[in-house]
PDB file of C-alpha atoms in Angstrom:
ATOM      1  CA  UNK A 351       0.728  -3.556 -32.799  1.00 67.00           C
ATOM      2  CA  UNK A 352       3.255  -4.142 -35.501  1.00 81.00           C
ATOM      3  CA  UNK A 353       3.101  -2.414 -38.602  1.00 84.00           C
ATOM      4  CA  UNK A 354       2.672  -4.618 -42.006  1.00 84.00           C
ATOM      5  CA  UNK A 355       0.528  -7.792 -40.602  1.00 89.00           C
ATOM      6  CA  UNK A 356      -2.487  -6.733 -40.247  1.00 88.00           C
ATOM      7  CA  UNK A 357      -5.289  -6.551 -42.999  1.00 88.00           C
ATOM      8  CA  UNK A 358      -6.257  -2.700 -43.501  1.00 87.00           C
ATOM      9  CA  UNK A 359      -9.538  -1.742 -42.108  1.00 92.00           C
ATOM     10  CA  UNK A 360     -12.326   0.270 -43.773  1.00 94.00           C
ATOM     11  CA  UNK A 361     -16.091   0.922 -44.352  1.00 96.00           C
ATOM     12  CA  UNK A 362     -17.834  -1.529 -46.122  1.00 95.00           C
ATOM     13  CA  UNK A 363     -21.731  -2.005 -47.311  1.00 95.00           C
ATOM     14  CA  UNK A 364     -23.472  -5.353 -46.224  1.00 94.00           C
ATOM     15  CA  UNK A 365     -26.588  -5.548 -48.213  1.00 92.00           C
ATOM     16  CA  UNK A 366     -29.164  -8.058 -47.666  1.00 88.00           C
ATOM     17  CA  UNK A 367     -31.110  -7.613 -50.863  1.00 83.00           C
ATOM     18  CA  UNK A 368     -34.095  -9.923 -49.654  1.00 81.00           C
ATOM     19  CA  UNK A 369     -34.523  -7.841 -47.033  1.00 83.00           C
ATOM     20  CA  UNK A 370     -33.491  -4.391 -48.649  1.00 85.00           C
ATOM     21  CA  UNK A 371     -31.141  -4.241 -45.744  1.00 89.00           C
ATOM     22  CA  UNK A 372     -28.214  -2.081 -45.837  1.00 92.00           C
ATOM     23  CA  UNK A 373     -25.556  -2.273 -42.843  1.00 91.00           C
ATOM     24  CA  UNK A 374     -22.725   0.165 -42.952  1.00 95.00           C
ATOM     25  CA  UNK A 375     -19.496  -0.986 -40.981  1.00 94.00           C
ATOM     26  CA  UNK A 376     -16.024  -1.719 -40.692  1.00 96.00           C
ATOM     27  CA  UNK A 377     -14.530  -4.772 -42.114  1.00 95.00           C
ATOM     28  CA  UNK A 378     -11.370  -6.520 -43.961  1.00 94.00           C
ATOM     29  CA  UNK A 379     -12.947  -8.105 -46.595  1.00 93.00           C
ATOM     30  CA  UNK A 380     -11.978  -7.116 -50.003  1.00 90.00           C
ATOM     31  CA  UNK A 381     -14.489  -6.699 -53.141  1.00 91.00           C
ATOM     32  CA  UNK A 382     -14.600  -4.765 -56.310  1.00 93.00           C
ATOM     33  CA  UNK A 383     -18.481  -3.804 -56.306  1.00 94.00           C
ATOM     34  CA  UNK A 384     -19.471  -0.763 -54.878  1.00 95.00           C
ATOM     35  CA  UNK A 385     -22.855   1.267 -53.735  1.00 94.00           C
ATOM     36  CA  UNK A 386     -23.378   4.862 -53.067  1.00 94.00           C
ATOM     37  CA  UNK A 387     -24.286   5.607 -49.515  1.00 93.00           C
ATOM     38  CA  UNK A 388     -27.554   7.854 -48.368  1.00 93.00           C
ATOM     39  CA  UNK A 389     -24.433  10.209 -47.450  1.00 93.00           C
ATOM     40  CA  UNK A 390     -23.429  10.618 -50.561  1.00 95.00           C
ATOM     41  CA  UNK A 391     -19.818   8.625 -50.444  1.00 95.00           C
ATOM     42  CA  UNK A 392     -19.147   5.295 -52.041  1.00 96.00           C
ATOM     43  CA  UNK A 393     -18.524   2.309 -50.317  1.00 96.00           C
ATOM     44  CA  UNK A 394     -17.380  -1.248 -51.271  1.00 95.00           C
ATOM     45  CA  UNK A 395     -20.525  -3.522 -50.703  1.00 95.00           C
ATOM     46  CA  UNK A 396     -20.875  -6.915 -50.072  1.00 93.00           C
ATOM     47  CA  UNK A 397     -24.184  -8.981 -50.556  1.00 91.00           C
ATOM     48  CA  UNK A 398     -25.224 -11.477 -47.856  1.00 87.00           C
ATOM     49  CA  UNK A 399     -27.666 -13.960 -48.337  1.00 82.00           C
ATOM     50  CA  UNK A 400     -29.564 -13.675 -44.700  1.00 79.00           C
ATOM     51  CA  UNK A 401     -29.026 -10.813 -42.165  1.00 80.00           C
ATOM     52  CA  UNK A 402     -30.957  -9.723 -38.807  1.00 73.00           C
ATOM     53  CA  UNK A 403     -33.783  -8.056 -41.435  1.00 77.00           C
ATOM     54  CA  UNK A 404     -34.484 -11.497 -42.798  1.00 75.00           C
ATOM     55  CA  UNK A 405     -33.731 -14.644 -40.269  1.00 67.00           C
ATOM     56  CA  UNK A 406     -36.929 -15.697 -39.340  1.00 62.00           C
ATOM     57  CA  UNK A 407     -35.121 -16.037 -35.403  1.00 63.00           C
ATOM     58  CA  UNK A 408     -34.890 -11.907 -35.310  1.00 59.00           C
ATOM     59  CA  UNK A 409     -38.216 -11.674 -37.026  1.00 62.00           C
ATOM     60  CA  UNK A 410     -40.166 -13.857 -35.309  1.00 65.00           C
ATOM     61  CA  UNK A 411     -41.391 -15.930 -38.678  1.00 64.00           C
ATOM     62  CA  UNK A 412     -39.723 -19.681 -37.612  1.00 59.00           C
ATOM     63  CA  UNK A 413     -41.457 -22.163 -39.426  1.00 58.00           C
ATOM     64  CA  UNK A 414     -42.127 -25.131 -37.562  1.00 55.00           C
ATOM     65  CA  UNK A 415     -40.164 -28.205 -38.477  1.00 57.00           C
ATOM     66  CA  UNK A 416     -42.144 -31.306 -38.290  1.00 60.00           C
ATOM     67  CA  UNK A 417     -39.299 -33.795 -36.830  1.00 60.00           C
ATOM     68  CA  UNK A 418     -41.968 -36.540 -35.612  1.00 64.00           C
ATOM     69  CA  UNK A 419     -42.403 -37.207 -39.214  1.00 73.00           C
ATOM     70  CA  UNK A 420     -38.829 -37.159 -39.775  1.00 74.00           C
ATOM     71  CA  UNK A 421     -38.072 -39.712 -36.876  1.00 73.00           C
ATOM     72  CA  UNK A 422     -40.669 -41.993 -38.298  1.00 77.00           C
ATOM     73  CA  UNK A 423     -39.210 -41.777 -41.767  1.00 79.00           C
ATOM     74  CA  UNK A 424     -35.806 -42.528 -40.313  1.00 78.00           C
ATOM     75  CA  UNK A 425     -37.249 -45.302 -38.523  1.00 78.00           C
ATOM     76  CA  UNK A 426     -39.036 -46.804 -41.224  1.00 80.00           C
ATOM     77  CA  UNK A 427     -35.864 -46.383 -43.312  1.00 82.00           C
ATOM     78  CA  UNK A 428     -33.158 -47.833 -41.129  1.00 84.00           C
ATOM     79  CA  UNK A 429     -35.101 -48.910 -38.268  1.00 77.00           C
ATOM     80  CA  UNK A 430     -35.270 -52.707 -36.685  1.00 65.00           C
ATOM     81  CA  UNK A 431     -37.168 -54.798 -37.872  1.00 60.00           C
ATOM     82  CA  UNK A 432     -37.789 -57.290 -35.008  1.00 57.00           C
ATOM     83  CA  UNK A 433     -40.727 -58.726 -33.604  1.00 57.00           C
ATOM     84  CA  UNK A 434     -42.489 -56.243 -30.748  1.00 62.00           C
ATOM     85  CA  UNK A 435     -41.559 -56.944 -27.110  1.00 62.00           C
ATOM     86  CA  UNK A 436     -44.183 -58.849 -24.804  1.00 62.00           C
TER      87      UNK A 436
END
């Protein structure tokens, strides 16, 4: 690897605070805010807006999206207008 390119590695906090989700790992990203970890140390922390704690895929809460009555408000909208086929 050569020395100087790369961004410098370290713990950081993701925080999902919807979820009260706290994810400590490794990253590059660079922010001023910190949070004190259950360990005791203080960590840079970064707050996401959706993690695995809240997306409804990982919890199993999908709400149903009702795309018939999308596709007949598209149609309606934009759709021909000629006369039906006999």
């Amino acid at each position: 690897m050569r020395h100087g390119i790369h961004p410098v590695s370290r713990p950081v906090v993701f925080r999902d605070r919807v979820a009260g989700f706290q994810l400590l790992t490794r990253s590059t990203i660079d922010t001023e805010r910190t949070v004190e970890w259950e360990d005791g140390t203080t960590y840079p922390v970064v707050d996401v807006e959706i993690s695995s704690a809240s997306h409804p895929f990982y919890t199993g809460t999908s709400r149903v999206v009702d795309t018939a009555g999308r596709v007949e408000r598209f149609q309606r909208r934009y759709g021909r207008t000629a006369a039906p086929r006999h």
